[in-house]
Coordinates of C-alpha atoms and ligand atoms in Angstrom, one line a residue:
M26 CA -25.0 -5.0 9.1
A27 CA -23.0 -4.1 6.1
S28 CA -25.9 -2.2 3.7
A29 CA -26.6 -2.5 0.0
A30 CA -24.0 0.2 -0.5
A31 CA -21.5 -0.4 2.3
S32 CA -18.3 -0.4 0.9
L33 CA -15.5 -3.3 1.5
F34 CA -11.4 -1.5 2.1
I35 CA -8.6 -3.7 2.9
L36 CA -5.3 -0.9 3.7
T37 CA -1.9 -2.6 4.8
G38 CA 0.5 0.1 6.5
A39 CA -2.2 1.5 8.5
S40 CA -0.8 2.5 11.5
R41 CA 2.3 5.2 9.8
G42 CA 2.3 7.8 7.0
M43 CA 0.3 7.8 3.7
G44 CA -1.4 4.8 4.7
R45 CA -2.2 5.9 8.6
A46 CA -4.2 8.5 6.6
M47 CA -6.1 7.2 3.9
A48 CA -7.6 4.9 7.2
S49 CA -8.5 8.2 8.3
Q50 CA -9.8 9.8 5.4
L51 CA -11.8 6.1 4.5
L52 CA -12.9 5.9 8.0
A53 CA -14.5 10.2 8.0
R54 CA -16.7 8.2 4.7
G55 CA -18.9 7.4 8.3
S56 CA -21.3 4.2 7.3
G57 CA -21.1 1.6 4.5
V58 CA -17.2 2.1 5.3
Q59 CA -15.4 -1.5 6.8
L60 CA -11.8 -1.1 7.1
L61 CA -9.7 -4.0 7.8
C62 CA -6.4 -2.6 8.6
I63 CA -2.7 -4.8 8.7
S64 CA 0.6 -4.0 10.2
R65 CA 2.4 -4.8 13.0
R66 CA 0.8 -2.3 15.0
T67 CA -2.6 -1.7 15.3
D68 CA -3.8 2.1 16.3
A69 CA -6.3 2.3 19.3
A70 CA -7.6 6.4 17.8
L71 CA -9.0 4.0 14.3
E72 CA -11.9 2.9 17.1
A73 CA -12.7 6.2 18.1
E74 CA -12.4 7.7 14.8
A75 CA -14.5 4.4 13.6
A76 CA -16.8 5.9 16.8
S77 CA -17.3 8.9 16.0
A78 CA -17.8 8.3 12.1
G79 CA -20.7 6.3 12.2
S80 CA -17.9 3.3 10.3
Q81 CA -16.4 -0.1 11.0
V82 CA -12.1 -0.9 11.7
V83 CA -11.3 -3.9 12.0
Q84 CA -7.0 -3.8 13.0
W85 CA -4.8 -7.0 12.9
S86 CA -1.5 -6.6 13.6
L87 CA 0.0 -9.5 11.3
D88 CA 4.1 -9.1 10.0
L89 CA 3.8 -9.3 6.7
A90 CA 7.2 -10.3 6.5
D91 CA 5.3 -13.5 6.8
P92 CA 2.9 -13.9 3.7
V93 CA 1.4 -16.6 3.4
P94 CA 0.0 -17.0 7.3
A95 CA -1.3 -13.4 6.3
A96 CA -3.2 -13.8 3.0
Q97 CA -4.6 -17.0 3.9
Q98 CA -6.2 -15.3 7.1
L99 CA -8.1 -12.8 4.4
G100 CA -9.1 -15.6 2.8
Q101 CA -10.4 -17.1 5.4
W102 CA -12.1 -13.6 6.5
L103 CA -13.1 -12.9 3.4
A104 CA -15.3 -16.5 2.6
G105 CA -16.3 -15.7 6.1
L106 CA -18.2 -12.2 5.2
D107 CA -21.6 -11.7 2.8
G108 CA -20.0 -9.7 -0.3
A109 CA -23.3 -9.7 -2.0
A110 CA -23.9 -6.8 1.2
F111 CA -20.9 -4.9 -0.6
G112 CA -21.7 -2.7 -2.9
A113 CA -17.8 -2.8 -3.9
A114 CA -14.4 -4.8 -3.1
T115 CA -10.6 -2.6 -2.7
L116 CA -7.2 -3.9 -1.4
I117 CA -4.9 -2.0 -1.1
N118 CA -1.4 -3.0 -0.1
N119 CA 0.6 0.1 0.7
A120 CA 2.4 -1.6 3.3
G121 CA 7.1 -1.2 1.8
T122 CA 10.0 -1.3 3.7
V123 CA 13.3 1.0 2.2
G124 CA 15.2 -0.8 4.6
D125 CA 19.2 0.5 5.3
P126 CA 20.2 2.1 2.4
A127 CA 23.2 -0.4 0.9
P128 CA 25.4 -1.6 -2.0
L129 CA 23.7 -4.7 -2.6
A130 CA 27.5 -6.9 -1.8
Q131 CA 27.4 -5.0 1.7
A132 CA 23.6 -5.5 2.1
A133 CA 22.6 -8.1 5.6
L134 CA 20.5 -11.2 3.8
P135 CA 18.1 -11.6 6.4
A136 CA 16.9 -7.3 5.5
L137 CA 16.7 -8.0 1.8
S138 CA 15.0 -11.1 2.5
Q139 CA 12.6 -9.3 4.3
A140 CA 12.0 -6.1 1.9
L141 CA 11.2 -8.5 -0.7
R142 CA 8.1 -10.1 1.5
V143 CA 6.7 -7.3 3.0
G144 CA 7.1 -5.4 -0.9
L145 CA 5.9 -8.2 -3.6
E146 CA 5.8 -10.8 -2.2
A147 CA 2.7 -9.8 0.5
P148 CA 1.6 -7.7 -2.1
L149 CA 0.9 -10.7 -4.1
L150 CA -0.6 -13.0 -2.2
L151 CA -2.8 -11.2 -0.8
T152 CA -4.3 -10.3 -3.7
A153 CA -5.2 -14.0 -5.4
A154 CA -6.4 -14.3 -1.8
F155 CA -9.2 -10.9 -2.7
L156 CA -9.3 -12.0 -6.2
H157 CA -9.7 -15.6 -5.0
A158 CA -12.9 -15.1 -2.2
T159 CA -14.7 -12.0 -4.0
A160 CA -14.3 -13.8 -7.3
G161 CA -18.3 -14.7 -7.0
W162 CA -19.1 -10.8 -5.5
A163 CA -20.7 -8.9 -7.4
G164 CA -20.7 -5.0 -6.6
R165 CA -17.0 -3.5 -8.1
R166 CA -13.3 -5.5 -6.7
Q167 CA -10.4 -2.9 -7.4
V168 CA -6.6 -4.2 -6.3
L169 CA -4.5 -0.5 -5.4
N170 CA -0.9 -1.0 -5.3
I171 CA 1.1 1.4 -3.8
S172 CA 3.9 1.2 -6.3
S173 CA 7.2 4.2 -6.4
G174 CA 9.4 5.7 -8.8
L175 CA 11.9 4.0 -7.9
G176 CA 9.6 0.9 -9.2
R177 CA 10.6 2.7 -12.1
N178 CA 14.1 3.9 -12.5
A179 CA 16.2 2.6 -10.2
M180 CA 18.6 3.7 -7.7
G181 CA 22.4 2.6 -6.7
S182 CA 21.8 1.1 -2.5
Q183 CA 18.3 0.7 -2.8
A184 CA 18.1 -2.7 -5.3
P185 CA 15.0 -4.6 -2.5
Y186 CA 13.4 -2.1 -2.9
C187 CA 13.7 -0.7 -6.8
A188 CA 13.0 -5.0 -7.2
A189 CA 9.9 -4.8 -5.4
K190 CA 7.9 -1.7 -6.7
A191 CA 8.7 -3.0 -9.9
G192 CA 7.4 -6.2 -9.2
M193 CA 4.9 -5.4 -8.5
D194 CA 3.9 -3.4 -11.8
H195 CA 4.7 -6.0 -12.7
F196 CA 2.7 -8.8 -11.6
S197 CA -0.5 -5.6 -11.5
R198 CA 0.9 -5.6 -15.4
A199 CA -0.4 -9.3 -15.3
V200 CA -3.2 -9.3 -13.1
A201 CA -4.7 -7.4 -15.4
L202 CA -4.5 -9.5 -18.7
E203 CA -6.6 -11.8 -15.6
S204 CA -10.1 -11.6 -17.4
G205 CA -11.4 -11.9 -13.9
G206 CA -14.2 -9.3 -13.1
A207 CA -11.8 -7.2 -10.7
R208 CA -9.8 -4.1 -12.0
I209 CA -6.0 -3.4 -10.8
V210 CA -3.5 -0.2 -10.7
S211 CA 0.1 -0.1 -9.4
L212 CA -0.3 3.5 -8.4
A213 CA 2.8 5.7 -7.9
P214 CA 2.2 8.7 -4.9
G215 CA 4.9 11.1 -5.0
V216 CA 7.2 11.4 -2.5
I217 CA 5.9 11.6 0.4
D218 CA 6.6 13.7 4.1
T219 CA 6.8 10.2 6.5
D220 CA 8.8 8.3 8.4
M221 CA 10.3 6.0 5.1
Q222 CA 11.7 9.9 3.7
V223 CA 12.7 9.9 6.9
Q224 CA 15.0 6.5 7.0
L225 CA 16.0 7.4 3.9
R226 CA 17.9 11.3 4.7
S227 CA 19.2 9.1 7.7
A228 CA 20.5 6.7 6.0
D229 CA 24.5 6.3 6.4
A230 CA 26.3 8.7 3.7
A231 CA 28.8 6.2 2.6
L232 CA 26.7 3.0 1.5
F233 CA 24.1 5.6 0.2
P234 CA 25.1 8.3 -2.5
D235 CA 22.0 9.4 -3.1
R236 CA 21.1 11.0 0.5
G237 CA 22.3 14.1 -0.4
R238 CA 19.1 14.2 -3.1
F239 CA 16.6 13.4 -0.6
E240 CA 17.7 16.0 2.0
K241 CA 17.9 18.6 -0.5
L242 CA 13.7 17.3 -1.8
K243 CA 13.2 17.7 2.6
S244 CA 14.6 20.9 3.0
E245 CA 13.3 22.8 -0.4
G246 CA 9.7 22.1 0.8
M247 CA 9.5 19.2 -2.4
L248 CA 7.3 17.2 0.0
D249 CA 3.7 15.6 0.5
S250 CA 2.1 16.0 3.0
P251 CA 0.5 11.9 4.0
E252 CA -3.0 13.5 4.3
S253 CA -2.5 15.7 0.1
A254 CA -1.7 11.6 -1.1
A255 CA -3.6 9.8 1.1
R256 CA -6.0 11.9 -0.9
K257 CA -5.2 11.4 -4.0
V258 CA -4.2 7.5 -3.8
L259 CA -8.1 7.5 -3.3
A260 CA -9.4 10.1 -5.2
W261 CA -7.8 7.4 -8.4
L262 CA -9.9 4.6 -6.9
E263 CA -13.0 6.6 -7.6
R264 CA -12.5 7.2 -11.5
P265 CA -14.2 5.7 -13.7
D266 CA -11.0 4.2 -15.8
F267 CA -9.0 2.8 -13.2
G268 CA -7.3 -0.1 -14.1
D269 CA -7.4 0.6 -17.8
Q270 CA -3.9 1.8 -17.3
P271 CA -2.3 -0.4 -14.9
V272 CA 0.0 1.2 -14.2
A273 CA 0.1 4.7 -13.3
D274 CA 1.7 7.2 -11.3
V275 CA -0.4 10.6 -9.4
R276 CA 1.8 13.4 -10.9
Q277 CA 1.0 12.4 -14.6
G278 CA -2.8 12.4 -13.7
Ligands
NAP26 N1 7.2 8.0 1.1 C1 7.4 8.3 0.1 O1 7.9 9.5 -0.4 C2 6.9 7.3 -0.5 C3 7.0 8.2 -2.4 C4 7.2 6.8 -3.4 C5 6.5 5.3 -2.8 N2 6.1 5.4 -2.0 C6 5.5 3.9 -1.6 O2 4.2 4.0 -0.4 C7 3.4 3.4 0.5 C8 4.3 3.9 1.7 O3 4.4 4.4 2.1 P1 4.6 5.6 3.8 O4 6.1 6.8 3.1 O5 3.9 5.7 4.9 O6 5.1 4.6 4.4 P2 5.3 4.3 6.4 O7 5.5 5.8 7.0 O8 7.1 4.0 6.6 O9 5.0 3.6 7.1 C9 4.8 2.2 5.8 C10 3.7 1.5 7.0 O10 4.2 -0.3 6.6 C11 3.8 -1.0 7.4 N3 4.9 -2.3 7.3 C12 6.7 -1.9 7.3 N4 7.0 -2.9 6.9 C13 5.7 -3.9 7.4 C14 6.0 -5.5 8.1 N5 6.9 -6.7 8.5 N6 4.2 -5.7 8.1 C15 3.2 -5.2 7.7 N7 3.5 -4.3 8.1 C16 4.5 -3.4 8.4 C17 3.9 0.0 8.6 O11 3.6 -0.5 9.5 P3 4.5 -1.5 11.8 O12 5.4 -0.6 11.0 O13 3.1 -1.1 12.1 O14 4.0 -2.4 10.3 C18 3.5 1.4 8.1 O15 2.3 1.2 8.3 C19 4.8 2.4 1.1 O16 4.2 1.5 -0.2 C20 6.1 3.1 0.1 O17 6.7 2.1 -0.7 C21 6.2 6.2 -0.6

């Protein structure tokens, strides 16, 4: 049974990279933390971390490329919880994919659709389900969308990723204007040493002229660690002015 000060977190993309680091850091806060993780793969180590810290974790293995059932499942799960038990409820839309970078004319149509469903449609639908199901909850309600500098600065061969993140930024601005009592931020997390960067560095250079930029970031030690990036992103949630600026960047304070 959650205590009155309990905090509920819903985190997508918790199986790897920055999301995995965020999951560990949230669970380490101990009793009072209840975490729901959503990604295709689950991680038994998270259960062990929760058990040793006294926090609680639930993991759903879901493909966010199929976002309608995922959002419906989230809404139903939240509707079954006692909202009065939580001092705060937070949705972190962190899952994303860069796919195989390529000029739009050469990209595979199913891959383009997948990138937009995972990167834009799923966060929007999960946000809708979260806001609807928690509308009557008295505690602090927050949505943190993990965006990217590429949502604000375009890059060739990255059209679906750029579009997903720009869409995420702009739907966050729109939701911030709605009077539902929740706060929302679309936050660029910096450049992080994860599988996503490996994917960019291993892309076909003939299809991705900017590949060298990502190789240089790695070779010059410019990548943030997943743990450090996770700390910065989670610290953003604690800011008293969270949501005053619905589009933000950890590098700009
Ligand atoms: N790394 C960077 O430099 C960087 C820079 C700017 C912004 N970001 C953003 O930061 C966030 C985290 O990035 P990261 O670098 O940690 O990524 P990552 O290491 O590639 O991890 C991506 C996460 O998303 C999940 N995911 C991907 N496709 C999914 C699907 N179809 N259904 C469910 N979950 C899915 C993955 O889990 P499964 O594979 O288990 O499904 C994984 O947990 C992303 O939104 C990314 O766009 C990253």
